[in-house]
mmCIF file of C-alpha atoms and ligand atoms in Angstrom:
data_model
loop_
_atom_site.group_PDB
_atom_site.id
_atom_site.type_symbol
_atom_site.label_atom_id
_atom_site.label_comp_id
_atom_site.label_asym_id
_atom_site.label_seq_id
_atom_site.Cartn_x
_atom_site.Cartn_y
_atom_site.Cartn_z
ATOM 1 C CA UNK A 97 0.000 0.000 0.000
ATOM 2 C CA UNK A 98 1.200 3.470 -0.854
ATOM 3 C CA UNK A 99 1.759 5.954 1.961
ATOM 4 C CA UNK A 100 2.303 9.506 0.761
ATOM 5 C CA UNK A 101 4.456 11.582 3.123
ATOM 6 C CA UNK A 102 4.334 15.356 2.624
ATOM 7 C CA UNK A 103 6.830 17.390 4.659
ATOM 8 C CA UNK A 104 9.052 20.339 3.683
ATOM 9 C CA UNK A 105 11.844 18.979 5.881
ATOM 10 C CA UNK A 106 14.004 16.389 4.078
ATOM 11 C CA UNK A 107 15.206 14.934 7.389
ATOM 12 C CA UNK A 108 11.638 14.239 8.467
ATOM 13 C CA UNK A 109 10.848 12.657 5.097
ATOM 14 C CA UNK A 110 13.789 10.302 5.479
ATOM 15 C CA UNK A 111 12.923 9.543 9.081
ATOM 16 C CA UNK A 112 9.216 8.745 8.501
ATOM 17 C CA UNK A 113 10.000 6.819 5.383
ATOM 18 C CA UNK A 114 12.504 4.716 7.319
ATOM 19 C CA UNK A 115 10.022 4.081 10.155
ATOM 20 C CA UNK A 116 7.320 2.942 7.713
ATOM 21 C CA UNK A 117 9.550 0.514 5.875
ATOM 22 C CA UNK A 118 9.246 -1.836 8.863
ATOM 23 C CA UNK A 119 5.520 -2.323 8.050
ATOM 24 C CA UNK A 120 5.020 -5.114 5.496
ATOM 25 C CA UNK A 121 3.576 -4.176 2.061
ATOM 26 C CA UNK A 122 4.037 -0.439 2.606
ATOM 27 C CA UNK A 123 5.649 1.685 -0.058
ATOM 28 C CA UNK A 124 6.421 5.252 1.108
ATOM 29 C CA UNK A 125 6.281 8.058 -1.472
ATOM 30 C CA UNK A 126 7.949 11.231 -0.202
ATOM 31 C CA UNK A 127 7.216 14.777 -1.361
ATOM 32 C CA UNK A 128 8.830 17.940 0.007
ATOM 33 C CA UNK A 129 6.472 20.319 -1.857
ATOM 34 C CA UNK A 130 2.768 20.191 -0.988
ATOM 35 C CA UNK A 131 1.653 21.669 -4.332
ATOM 36 C CA UNK A 132 3.648 19.090 -6.259
ATOM 37 C CA UNK A 133 2.179 16.433 -3.935
ATOM 38 C CA UNK A 134 -1.372 17.550 -4.785
ATOM 39 C CA UNK A 135 -0.530 17.406 -8.480
ATOM 40 C CA UNK A 136 0.734 13.858 -7.995
ATOM 41 C CA UNK A 137 -2.498 12.960 -6.148
ATOM 42 C CA UNK A 138 -4.584 14.144 -9.092
ATOM 43 C CA UNK A 139 -3.480 11.065 -11.015
ATOM 44 C CA UNK A 140 -2.495 8.688 -8.171
ATOM 45 C CA UNK A 141 -4.427 7.217 -5.263
ATOM 46 C CA UNK A 142 -2.336 6.851 -2.115
ATOM 47 C CA UNK A 143 -3.765 4.522 0.552
ATOM 48 C CA UNK A 144 -2.801 6.901 3.321
ATOM 49 C CA UNK A 145 -1.438 10.446 3.561
ATOM 50 C CA UNK A 146 0.916 11.657 6.268
ATOM 51 C CA UNK A 147 1.081 15.451 6.102
ATOM 52 C CA UNK A 148 3.048 17.997 8.099
ATOM 53 C CA UNK A 149 1.205 21.054 9.430
ATOM 54 C CA UNK A 150 3.871 23.764 9.190
ATOM 55 C CA UNK A 151 4.966 24.094 5.585
ATOM 56 C CA UNK A 152 5.929 27.340 3.772
ATOM 57 C CA UNK A 153 4.043 26.802 0.488
ATOM 58 C CA UNK A 154 0.769 25.485 1.850
ATOM 59 C CA UNK A 155 0.048 24.499 5.426
ATOM 60 C CA UNK A 156 -1.278 21.056 6.360
ATOM 61 C CA UNK A 157 -4.854 22.310 6.766
ATOM 62 C CA UNK A 158 -4.990 23.789 3.265
ATOM 63 C CA UNK A 159 -3.369 20.666 1.933
ATOM 64 C CA UNK A 160 -6.089 18.435 3.471
ATOM 65 C CA UNK A 161 -8.803 20.724 2.140
ATOM 66 C CA UNK A 162 -7.420 20.680 -1.420
ATOM 67 C CA UNK A 163 -6.717 16.954 -1.207
ATOM 68 C CA UNK A 164 -10.325 16.155 -0.201
ATOM 69 C CA UNK A 165 -11.574 18.262 -3.117
ATOM 70 C CA UNK A 166 -9.786 16.029 -5.626
ATOM 71 C CA UNK A 167 -12.041 13.369 -7.196
ATOM 72 C CA UNK A 168 -12.116 10.062 -5.276
ATOM 73 C CA UNK A 169 -10.160 11.372 -2.283
ATOM 74 C CA UNK A 170 -12.895 11.744 0.318
ATOM 75 C CA UNK A 171 -12.301 8.463 2.130
ATOM 76 C CA UNK A 172 -8.515 8.064 1.925
ATOM 77 C CA UNK A 173 -7.138 8.245 5.500
ATOM 78 C CA UNK A 174 -5.112 11.361 6.318
ATOM 79 C CA UNK A 175 -2.855 11.790 9.350
ATOM 80 C CA UNK A 176 -1.567 15.258 10.248
ATOM 81 C CA UNK A 177 1.822 15.563 11.882
ATOM 82 C CA UNK A 178 2.215 18.666 14.016
ATOM 83 C CA UNK A 179 4.490 20.127 16.615
ATOM 84 C CA UNK A 180 1.679 22.490 17.372
ATOM 85 C CA UNK A 181 -0.112 21.814 20.611
ATOM 86 C CA UNK A 182 -2.728 24.363 19.610
ATOM 87 C CA UNK A 183 -6.094 22.591 19.862
ATOM 88 C CA UNK A 184 -7.522 25.098 17.353
ATOM 89 C CA UNK A 185 -5.390 23.553 14.583
ATOM 90 C CA UNK A 186 -6.483 20.066 15.579
ATOM 91 C CA UNK A 187 -10.153 21.025 15.503
ATOM 92 C CA UNK A 188 -9.779 22.621 12.071
ATOM 93 C CA UNK A 189 -8.044 19.505 10.829
ATOM 94 C CA UNK A 190 -10.854 17.300 12.124
ATOM 95 C CA UNK A 191 -13.422 19.540 10.437
ATOM 96 C CA UNK A 192 -11.498 19.033 7.195
ATOM 97 C CA UNK A 193 -11.816 15.295 7.859
ATOM 98 C CA UNK A 194 -8.284 14.392 8.907
ATOM 99 C CA UNK A 195 -8.455 10.927 10.462
ATOM 100 C CA UNK A 196 -5.696 11.143 13.064
ATOM 101 C CA UNK A 197 -2.787 13.196 14.485
ATOM 102 C CA UNK A 198 0.797 12.592 15.433
ATOM 103 C CA UNK A 199 2.772 14.995 17.570
ATOM 104 C CA UNK A 200 6.395 15.820 16.890
ATOM 105 C CA UNK A 201 8.793 14.389 17.840
ATOM 106 C CA UNK A 202 7.093 11.379 16.358
ATOM 107 C CA UNK A 203 7.376 8.175 18.292
ATOM 108 C CA UNK A 204 8.257 5.225 16.045
ATOM 109 C CA UNK A 205 5.904 2.728 17.714
ATOM 110 C CA UNK A 206 2.996 5.135 17.729
ATOM 111 C CA UNK A 207 3.501 6.019 14.063
ATOM 112 C CA UNK A 208 3.563 2.358 13.023
ATOM 113 C CA UNK A 209 0.500 1.482 15.119
ATOM 114 C CA UNK A 210 -1.610 4.329 13.720
ATOM 115 C CA UNK A 211 -0.500 3.759 10.145
ATOM 116 C CA UNK A 212 -1.183 0.024 10.453
ATOM 117 C CA UNK A 213 -4.700 0.643 11.813
ATOM 118 C CA UNK A 214 -5.585 3.174 9.164
ATOM 119 C CA UNK A 215 -4.235 0.979 6.376
ATOM 120 C CA UNK A 216 -6.409 -1.892 7.646
ATOM 121 C CA UNK A 217 -9.378 0.484 7.472
ATOM 122 C CA UNK A 218 -8.377 1.475 3.953
ATOM 123 C CA UNK A 219 -8.070 -2.163 2.873
ATOM 124 C CA UNK A 220 -11.572 -2.897 4.226
ATOM 125 C CA UNK A 221 -12.895 0.173 2.392
ATOM 126 C CA UNK A 222 -11.377 -0.971 -0.865
ATOM 127 C CA UNK A 223 -12.756 -4.474 -0.458
ATOM 128 C CA UNK A 224 -16.237 -3.076 0.192
ATOM 129 C CA UNK A 225 -16.164 -0.829 -2.830
ATOM 130 C CA UNK A 226 -14.900 -3.666 -5.052
ATOM 131 C CA UNK A 227 -17.770 -5.774 -3.775
ATOM 132 C CA UNK A 228 -20.261 -2.962 -4.380
ATOM 133 C CA UNK A 229 -19.013 -2.603 -7.967
ATOM 134 C CA UNK A 230 -19.231 -6.367 -8.458
ATOM 135 C CA UNK A 231 -22.770 -6.464 -7.037
ATOM 136 C CA UNK A 232 -23.883 -3.572 -9.242
ATOM 137 C CA UNK A 233 -22.493 -5.407 -12.286
ATOM 138 C CA UNK A 234 -24.314 -8.600 -11.315
ATOM 139 C CA UNK A 235 -27.594 -6.738 -10.845
ATOM 140 C CA UNK A 236 -27.174 -5.000 -14.208
ATOM 141 C CA UNK A 237 -26.458 -8.363 -15.870
ATOM 142 C CA UNK A 238 -29.503 -10.020 -14.296
ATOM 143 C CA UNK A 239 -31.717 -7.071 -15.219
ATOM 144 C CA UNK A 240 -30.592 -7.027 -18.820
ATOM 145 C CA UNK A 241 -31.270 -10.782 -19.035
ATOM 146 C CA UNK A 242 -34.820 -10.227 -17.805
ATOM 147 C CA UNK A 243 -35.328 -7.408 -20.308
ATOM 148 C CA UNK A 244 -33.927 -9.561 -23.125
ATOM 149 C CA UNK A 245 -36.262 -12.445 -22.228
ATOM 150 C CA UNK A 246 -39.226 -10.125 -22.002
ATOM 151 C CA UNK A 247 -38.388 -8.760 -25.442
ATOM 152 C CA UNK A 248 -38.045 -12.237 -26.843
ATOM 153 C CA UNK A 249 -41.400 -13.369 -25.420
ATOM 154 C CA UNK A 250 -43.035 -10.306 -26.931
ATOM 155 C CA UNK A 251 -41.382 -10.844 -30.280
ATOM 156 C CA UNK A 252 -42.731 -14.397 -30.321
ATOM 157 C CA UNK A 253 -46.191 -13.166 -29.374
ATOM 158 C CA UNK A 254 -46.065 -10.698 -32.285
ATOM 159 C CA UNK A 255 -44.861 -13.477 -34.576
ATOM 160 C CA UNK A 256 -47.814 -15.665 -33.559
ATOM 161 C CA UNK A 257 -50.132 -12.834 -34.571
ATOM 162 C CA UNK A 258 -48.245 -12.415 -37.834
ATOM 163 C CA UNK A 259 -49.196 -15.956 -38.845
ATOM 164 C CA UNK A 260 -52.773 -14.822 -39.187
ATOM 165 C CA UNK A 261 -52.239 -11.245 -40.281
ATOM 166 C CA UNK A 262 -51.403 -10.369 -43.877
ATOM 167 C CA UNK A 263 -49.291 -7.439 -42.594
ATOM 168 C CA UNK A 264 -45.698 -8.532 -42.984
ATOM 169 C CA UNK A 265 -42.814 -8.614 -40.554
ATOM 170 C CA UNK A 266 -41.288 -5.771 -42.562
ATOM 171 C CA UNK A 267 -44.291 -3.593 -41.660
ATOM 172 C CA UNK A 268 -43.655 -4.228 -37.966
ATOM 173 C CA UNK A 269 -39.976 -3.415 -38.389
ATOM 174 C CA UNK A 270 -40.618 -0.143 -40.249
ATOM 175 C CA UNK A 271 -43.379 0.863 -37.851
ATOM 176 C CA UNK A 272 -41.041 0.311 -34.927
ATOM 177 C CA UNK A 273 -38.341 2.452 -36.548
ATOM 178 C CA UNK A 274 -40.629 5.256 -37.740
ATOM 179 C CA UNK A 275 -42.092 5.537 -34.233
ATOM 180 C CA UNK A 276 -38.643 5.604 -32.627
ATOM 181 C CA UNK A 277 -37.711 8.388 -35.027
ATOM 182 C CA UNK A 278 -40.801 10.439 -34.121
ATOM 183 C CA UNK A 279 -40.112 9.851 -30.417
ATOM 184 C CA UNK A 280 -36.494 10.997 -30.853
ATOM 185 C CA UNK A 281 -37.598 14.133 -32.720
ATOM 186 C CA UNK A 282 -40.062 14.836 -29.910
ATOM 187 C CA UNK A 283 -37.070 14.861 -27.548
ATOM 188 C CA UNK A 284 -37.679 11.498 -25.842
ATOM 189 C CA UNK A 285 -34.600 9.759 -24.441
ATOM 190 C CA UNK A 286 -33.253 6.488 -25.829
ATOM 191 C CA UNK A 287 -34.835 4.383 -23.051
ATOM 192 C CA UNK A 288 -38.279 5.706 -23.982
ATOM 193 C CA UNK A 289 -37.555 5.316 -27.706
ATOM 194 C CA UNK A 290 -36.637 1.678 -27.024
ATOM 195 C CA UNK A 291 -39.825 1.145 -25.052
ATOM 196 C CA UNK A 292 -41.949 2.549 -27.863
ATOM 197 C CA UNK A 293 -39.995 0.746 -30.583
ATOM 198 C CA UNK A 294 -40.327 -2.596 -28.770
ATOM 199 C CA UNK A 295 -44.019 -2.126 -27.994
ATOM 200 C CA UNK A 296 -45.033 -0.952 -31.491
ATOM 201 C CA UNK A 297 -45.015 -4.434 -33.142
ATOM 202 C CA UNK A 298 -47.854 -5.497 -30.817
ATOM 203 C CA UNK A 299 -50.274 -2.774 -31.934
ATOM 204 C CA UNK A 300 -52.405 -5.124 -34.041
ATOM 205 C CA UNK A 301 -52.076 -8.250 -31.909
ATOM 206 C CA UNK A 302 -55.856 -8.143 -31.362
ATOM 207 C CA UNK A 303 -56.276 -9.252 -34.991
ATOM 208 C CA UNK A 304 -55.821 -12.826 -33.753
ATOM 209 C CA UNK A 305 -59.436 -12.443 -32.584
ATOM 210 C CA UNK A 306 -60.802 -11.436 -36.020
ATOM 211 C CA UNK A 307 -62.340 -14.179 -38.237
ATOM 212 C CA UNK A 308 -60.420 -15.127 -41.393
ATOM 213 C CA UNK A 309 -63.196 -14.159 -43.802
ATOM 214 C CA UNK A 310 -62.845 -10.571 -42.581
ATOM 215 C CA UNK A 311 -59.147 -10.426 -41.779
ATOM 216 C CA UNK A 312 -58.085 -11.953 -45.107
ATOM 217 C CA UNK A 313 -60.805 -10.485 -47.322
ATOM 218 C CA UNK A 314 -59.177 -9.291 -50.550
ATOM 219 C CA UNK A 315 -61.390 -6.239 -50.932
ATOM 220 C CA UNK A 316 -63.143 -3.459 -49.067
ATOM 221 C CA UNK A 317 -65.007 -4.488 -45.899
ATOM 222 C CA UNK A 318 -68.703 -3.683 -45.620
ATOM 223 C CA UNK A 319 -69.989 -1.706 -42.627
ATOM 224 C CA UNK A 320 -70.738 -4.747 -40.485
ATOM 225 C CA UNK A 321 -67.399 -6.380 -41.280
ATOM 226 C CA UNK A 322 -65.665 -3.089 -40.529
ATOM 227 C CA UNK A 323 -67.281 -2.987 -37.075
ATOM 228 C CA UNK A 324 -65.928 -6.448 -36.344
ATOM 229 C CA UNK A 325 -62.502 -5.524 -37.705
ATOM 230 C CA UNK A 326 -62.424 -2.490 -35.399
ATOM 231 C CA UNK A 327 -62.745 -4.671 -32.317
ATOM 232 C CA UNK A 328 -59.059 -5.630 -32.810
ATOM 233 C CA UNK A 329 -58.013 -2.546 -30.822
ATOM 234 C CA UNK A 330 -59.982 -3.611 -27.763
ATOM 235 C CA UNK A 331 -59.046 -7.305 -28.130
ATOM 236 C CA UNK A 332 -55.355 -6.343 -28.327
ATOM 237 C CA UNK A 333 -55.621 -4.233 -25.183
ATOM 238 C CA UNK A 334 -57.400 -7.113 -23.403
ATOM 239 C CA UNK A 335 -54.560 -9.474 -24.325
ATOM 240 C CA UNK A 336 -51.859 -7.076 -23.113
ATOM 241 C CA UNK A 337 -53.384 -5.184 -20.198
ATOM 242 C CA UNK A 338 -52.838 -5.743 -16.460
ATOM 243 C CA UNK A 339 -49.096 -6.460 -16.630
ATOM 244 C CA UNK A 340 -46.540 -4.952 -14.259
ATOM 245 C CA UNK A 341 -44.100 -4.783 -17.184
ATOM 246 C CA UNK A 342 -43.739 -1.191 -18.456
ATOM 247 C CA UNK A 343 -43.246 -2.585 -21.967
ATOM 248 C CA UNK A 344 -46.561 -4.471 -21.899
ATOM 249 C CA UNK A 345 -48.315 -1.478 -20.347
ATOM 250 C CA UNK A 346 -47.133 0.734 -23.217
ATOM 251 C CA UNK A 347 -48.068 -1.994 -25.708
ATOM 252 C CA UNK A 348 -51.576 -2.237 -24.204
ATOM 253 C CA UNK A 349 -52.036 1.539 -24.458
ATOM 254 C CA UNK A 350 -50.857 1.485 -28.087
ATOM 255 C CA UNK A 351 -53.085 -1.457 -29.030
ATOM 256 C CA UNK A 352 -56.103 0.319 -27.563
ATOM 257 C CA UNK A 353 -55.496 3.812 -28.957
ATOM 258 C CA UNK A 354 -53.658 3.515 -32.294
ATOM 259 C CA UNK A 355 -56.905 4.069 -34.237
ATOM 260 C CA UNK A 356 -58.077 7.034 -32.198
ATOM 261 C CA UNK A 357 -58.054 10.317 -34.154
ATOM 262 C CA UNK A 358 -56.934 13.726 -32.894
ATOM 263 C CA UNK A 359 -60.345 15.302 -33.593
ATOM 264 C CA UNK A 360 -62.205 12.597 -31.666
ATOM 265 C CA UNK A 361 -63.570 10.733 -34.722
ATOM 266 C CA UNK A 362 -61.505 7.570 -34.193
ATOM 267 C CA UNK A 363 -62.205 4.290 -32.398
ATOM 268 C CA UNK A 364 -62.795 2.490 -30.038
ATOM 269 C CA UNK A 365 -63.525 5.352 -27.610
ATOM 270 C CA UNK A 366 -63.525 8.516 -29.728
ATOM 271 C CA UNK A 367 -60.797 10.078 -27.573
ATOM 272 C CA UNK A 368 -59.735 13.612 -28.517
ATOM 273 C CA UNK A 369 -56.358 15.406 -28.594
ATOM 274 C CA UNK A 370 -54.265 14.759 -25.518
ATOM 275 C CA UNK A 371 -56.823 12.323 -24.117
ATOM 276 C CA UNK A 372 -55.118 9.932 -26.528
ATOM 277 C CA UNK A 373 -51.833 8.713 -24.981
ATOM 278 C CA UNK A 374 -48.826 10.237 -26.774
ATOM 279 C CA UNK A 375 -47.577 6.762 -27.703
ATOM 280 C CA UNK A 376 -50.890 6.075 -29.469
ATOM 281 C CA UNK A 377 -50.664 9.404 -31.342
ATOM 282 C CA UNK A 378 -47.129 8.594 -32.495
ATOM 283 C CA UNK A 379 -48.042 5.094 -33.686
ATOM 284 C CA UNK A 380 -51.056 6.482 -35.576
ATOM 285 C CA UNK A 381 -48.784 8.571 -37.836
ATOM 286 C CA UNK A 382 -46.196 5.809 -38.340
ATOM 287 C CA UNK A 383 -48.792 3.072 -38.901
ATOM 288 C CA UNK A 384 -50.900 4.967 -41.447
ATOM 289 C CA UNK A 385 -47.845 6.170 -43.362
ATOM 290 C CA UNK A 386 -46.529 2.639 -43.572
ATOM 291 C CA UNK A 387 -49.909 1.128 -44.442
ATOM 292 C CA UNK A 388 -50.266 3.634 -47.310
ATOM 293 C CA UNK A 389 -46.800 3.063 -48.720
ATOM 294 C CA UNK A 390 -47.098 -0.763 -48.559
ATOM 295 C CA UNK A 391 -49.170 -3.096 -50.718
ATOM 296 C CA UNK A 392 -52.134 -4.674 -48.913
ATOM 297 C CA UNK A 393 -54.549 -7.402 -50.176
ATOM 298 C CA UNK A 394 -57.085 -4.693 -50.973
ATOM 299 C CA UNK A 395 -54.754 -2.031 -52.486
ATOM 300 C CA UNK A 396 -51.389 -1.461 -54.144
ATOM 301 C CA UNK A 397 -48.641 0.565 -52.429
ATOM 302 C CA UNK A 398 -49.111 4.325 -52.773
ATOM 303 C CA UNK A 399 -46.449 6.655 -54.150
ATOM 304 C CA UNK A 400 -44.543 8.454 -51.374
ATOM 305 C CA UNK A 401 -45.789 11.918 -52.388
ATOM 306 C CA UNK A 402 -49.403 10.819 -52.198
ATOM 307 C CA UNK A 403 -48.899 9.310 -48.727
ATOM 308 C CA UNK A 404 -47.083 12.451 -47.542
ATOM 309 C CA UNK A 405 -49.964 14.625 -48.791
ATOM 310 C CA UNK A 406 -52.498 12.485 -46.926
ATOM 311 C CA UNK A 407 -50.549 12.659 -43.651
ATOM 312 C CA UNK A 408 -50.109 16.441 -43.970
ATOM 313 C CA UNK A 409 -53.763 16.775 -44.810
ATOM 314 C CA UNK A 410 -54.737 14.780 -41.718
ATOM 315 C CA UNK A 411 -52.577 16.886 -39.382
ATOM 316 C CA UNK A 412 -54.886 18.281 -36.690
ATOM 317 C CA UNK A 413 -57.851 16.098 -37.726
ATOM 318 C CA UNK A 414 -56.659 12.488 -37.887
ATOM 319 C CA UNK A 415 -53.178 13.105 -36.459
ATOM 320 C CA UNK A 416 -51.574 15.129 -33.689
ATOM 321 C CA UNK A 417 -49.860 18.026 -35.557
ATOM 322 C CA UNK A 418 -46.894 17.829 -33.174
ATOM 323 C CA UNK A 419 -46.311 14.174 -34.121
ATOM 324 C CA UNK A 420 -46.735 14.948 -37.832
ATOM 325 C CA UNK A 421 -44.130 17.736 -37.601
ATOM 326 C CA UNK A 422 -41.788 15.403 -35.720
ATOM 327 C CA UNK A 423 -42.228 12.789 -38.461
ATOM 328 C CA UNK A 424 -41.355 15.196 -41.277
ATOM 329 C CA UNK A 425 -38.581 16.890 -39.303
ATOM 330 C CA UNK A 426 -35.957 14.372 -40.412
ATOM 331 C CA UNK A 427 -37.200 13.213 -43.796
ATOM 332 C CA UNK A 428 -33.951 11.619 -44.962
ATOM 333 C CA UNK A 429 -34.123 9.215 -41.987
ATOM 334 C CA UNK A 430 -37.726 8.292 -42.862
ATOM 335 C CA UNK A 431 -36.654 7.554 -46.425
ATOM 336 C CA UNK A 432 -33.649 5.542 -45.223
ATOM 337 C CA UNK A 433 -35.983 3.287 -43.185
ATOM 338 C CA UNK A 434 -38.411 3.055 -46.113
ATOM 339 C CA UNK A 435 -35.670 2.011 -48.555
ATOM 340 C CA UNK A 436 -33.883 -0.335 -46.178
ATOM 341 C CA UNK A 437 -36.917 -2.401 -45.212
ATOM 342 C CA UNK A 438 -39.015 -2.540 -48.371
ATOM 343 C CA UNK A 439 -41.371 -5.496 -48.634
ATOM 344 C CA UNK A 440 -40.072 -8.198 -50.928
ATOM 345 C CA UNK A 441 -43.374 -8.060 -52.774
ATOM 346 C CA UNK A 442 -42.980 -4.292 -53.369
ATOM 347 C CA UNK A 443 -39.330 -4.397 -54.366
HETATM 348 FE FE1 FE2 B 9 -54.685 -1.613 -36.085
HETATM 349 FE FE1 FE2 B 10 -50.226 -1.809 -38.488
#
């Protein structure tokens, strides 16, 4: 362990250094200039500091104060060596969190005993902090495993729904990325973007509850069929709701509200404006844009310009204008996602 000795008197440095060499595993580092010693401490961690009080450049009190202000130096034991019997100095030193004192002339046995005790304390401190770091790493590992499993389970759930739904996996991928992009442009952090991006593929999971003759009908649905088709929002929310998982909670909210419209004319509840959860408003823009620009059993893929015009046109009526603006804010990224994940059928 490294013991830093700071004293302007070379004789003292030699003396203390000699006394400490009798303690096993101790390596004394001697410094005659306190300012140079502080500079050394900025990039080195001693295990203990032995500092003289009376020094011309910087007294022991100032040294302790500046030393404690350096990053990571708050718990390193400090012993002040003083000839001063003034209790005022001792009190000040204690306030500046010195751990112990030695009075000059320093007794060899006393010095060794105090240094040995404080180094044992330091060793225990280091062991504790290593253990804390290790524990934090283990917790982080375990948490990320849980998150990964949750994601996997959800991906498989979405895949099960895909078996029945003509919407392709590429739609889910683009939807996820468009919504992340809108979230980012709205100023959401990456954790929230991830949450939204992971939840988005479950928006239509309720379609597993829609009969084939309606779900797979290669043409326009009549009014009655449309009513049945619209129940997918509620069915999806029923499948996903009631979980303690934030991801499933977001997914449930999205499933329920992705067909609500900003002016209140959507379904299933006719929610208006900010009554619709923000996640639902984001997905609405991303989902409609992607549905328009992809081929579906009942329609070919629209040209980009036509889809853009429809989204702009629906800003404030179908869509939240803030989400529409966020979508168009970074158009080259939208196009990059569009090009990268084109449906095989469209390409
Ligand atoms: Fe839907
Ligand atoms: Fe969709």
